[in-house]
Coordinates of C-alpha atoms in Angstrom, one line a residue:
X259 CA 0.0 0.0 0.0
X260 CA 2.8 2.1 0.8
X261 CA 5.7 0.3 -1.2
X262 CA 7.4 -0.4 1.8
X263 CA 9.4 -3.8 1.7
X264 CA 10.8 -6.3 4.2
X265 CA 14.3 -6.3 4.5
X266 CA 14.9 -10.3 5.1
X267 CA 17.8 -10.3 7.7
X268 CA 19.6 -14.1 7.7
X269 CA 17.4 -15.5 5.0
X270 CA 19.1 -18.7 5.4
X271 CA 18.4 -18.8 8.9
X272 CA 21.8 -19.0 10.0
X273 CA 22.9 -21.6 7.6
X274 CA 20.0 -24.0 8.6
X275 CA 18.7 -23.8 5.5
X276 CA 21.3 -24.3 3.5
X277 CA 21.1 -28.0 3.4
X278 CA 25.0 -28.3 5.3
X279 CA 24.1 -29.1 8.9
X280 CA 22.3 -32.4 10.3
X281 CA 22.8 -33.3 13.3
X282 CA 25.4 -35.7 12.2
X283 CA 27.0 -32.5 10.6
X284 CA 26.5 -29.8 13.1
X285 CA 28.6 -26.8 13.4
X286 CA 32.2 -27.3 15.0
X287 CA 31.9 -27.4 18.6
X288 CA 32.3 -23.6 20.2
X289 CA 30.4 -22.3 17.4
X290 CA 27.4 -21.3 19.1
X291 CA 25.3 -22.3 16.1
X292 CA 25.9 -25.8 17.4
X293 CA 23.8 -26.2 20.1
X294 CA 21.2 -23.9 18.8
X295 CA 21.3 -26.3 15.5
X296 CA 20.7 -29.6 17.9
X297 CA 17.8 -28.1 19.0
X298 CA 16.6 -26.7 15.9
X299 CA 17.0 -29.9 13.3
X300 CA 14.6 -32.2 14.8
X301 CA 11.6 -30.3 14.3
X302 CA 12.2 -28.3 11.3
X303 CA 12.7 -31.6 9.1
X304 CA 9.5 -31.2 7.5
X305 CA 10.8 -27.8 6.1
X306 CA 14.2 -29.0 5.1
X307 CA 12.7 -32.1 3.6
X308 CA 10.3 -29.8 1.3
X309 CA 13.3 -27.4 0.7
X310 CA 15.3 -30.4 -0.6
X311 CA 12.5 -31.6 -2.7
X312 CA 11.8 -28.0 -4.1
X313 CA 15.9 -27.4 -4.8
X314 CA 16.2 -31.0 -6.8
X315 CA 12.9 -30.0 -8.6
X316 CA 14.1 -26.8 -9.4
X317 CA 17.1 -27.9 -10.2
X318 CA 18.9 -25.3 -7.6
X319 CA 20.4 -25.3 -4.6
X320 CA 18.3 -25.3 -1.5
X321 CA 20.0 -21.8 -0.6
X322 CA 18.8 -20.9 -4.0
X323 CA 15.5 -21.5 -3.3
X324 CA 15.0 -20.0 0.2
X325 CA 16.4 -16.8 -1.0
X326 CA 13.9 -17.0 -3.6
X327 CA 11.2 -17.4 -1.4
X328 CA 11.6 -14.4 0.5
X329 CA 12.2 -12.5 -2.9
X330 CA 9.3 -14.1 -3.9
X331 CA 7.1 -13.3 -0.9
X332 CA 8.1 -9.4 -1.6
X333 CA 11.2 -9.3 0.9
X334 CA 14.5 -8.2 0.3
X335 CA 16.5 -10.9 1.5
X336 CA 20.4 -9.8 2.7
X337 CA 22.5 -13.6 3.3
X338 CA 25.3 -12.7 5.0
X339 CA 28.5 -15.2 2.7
X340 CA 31.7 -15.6 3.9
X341 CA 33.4 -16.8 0.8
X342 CA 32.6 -15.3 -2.8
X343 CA 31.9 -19.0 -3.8
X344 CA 28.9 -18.7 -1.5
X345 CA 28.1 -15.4 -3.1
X346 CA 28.3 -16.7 -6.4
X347 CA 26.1 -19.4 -5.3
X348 CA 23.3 -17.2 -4.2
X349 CA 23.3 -15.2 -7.1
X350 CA 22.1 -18.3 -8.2
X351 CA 18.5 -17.0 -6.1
X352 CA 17.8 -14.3 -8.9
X353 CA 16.1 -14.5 -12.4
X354 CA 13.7 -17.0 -11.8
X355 CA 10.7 -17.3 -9.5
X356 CA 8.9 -20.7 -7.3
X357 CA 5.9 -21.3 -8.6
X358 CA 2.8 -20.5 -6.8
X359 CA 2.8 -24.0 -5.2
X360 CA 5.8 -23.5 -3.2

């Protein structure tokens, strides 16, 4: 109504939804991401299962496709990369859009 949009702060939620961490695969230990992620996993397997299904689908990664969500939903997502391989990776996010069943 206004053209105001949501800025998407951690759009990967941390790295949870990138598809790296299970909790066989967990952050190292002293990250603090690690014991958040143990609690985290178990009950967001629906969603990471559906993510997975939507990536392969898609044929994208499933950071690809959570960044497109929020674009998607009208947010401006901002992931935070550390490398420019992750950048490169979410650029991969843009240029295509989920289809209105995801």
């Amino acid at each position: 109504e206004v053209g105001c949009r949501l800025i998407s702060y951690s759009p990967l939620c941390l790295g949870l939804l990138t598809g790296k961490y299970t909790l066989d695969t967990l952050p190292r230990p002293g990250n603090p991401r690690r014991q958040l992620f143990r609690e985290l996993l178990p009950g967001a397997q629906p969603l990471l299962k559906t993510l997975e299904a939507v990536a392969a689908d898609a044929g994208k990664t499933q950071s690809q496709v959570a960044i497109n969500w929020a674009m998607c939903k009208g947010g401006v997502p901002i992931p935070g990369v550390r490398t420019v391989a992750m950048a490169e990776e979410n650029l991969g996010a843009v240029g295509w859009r989920l289809s209105n069943r995801a």
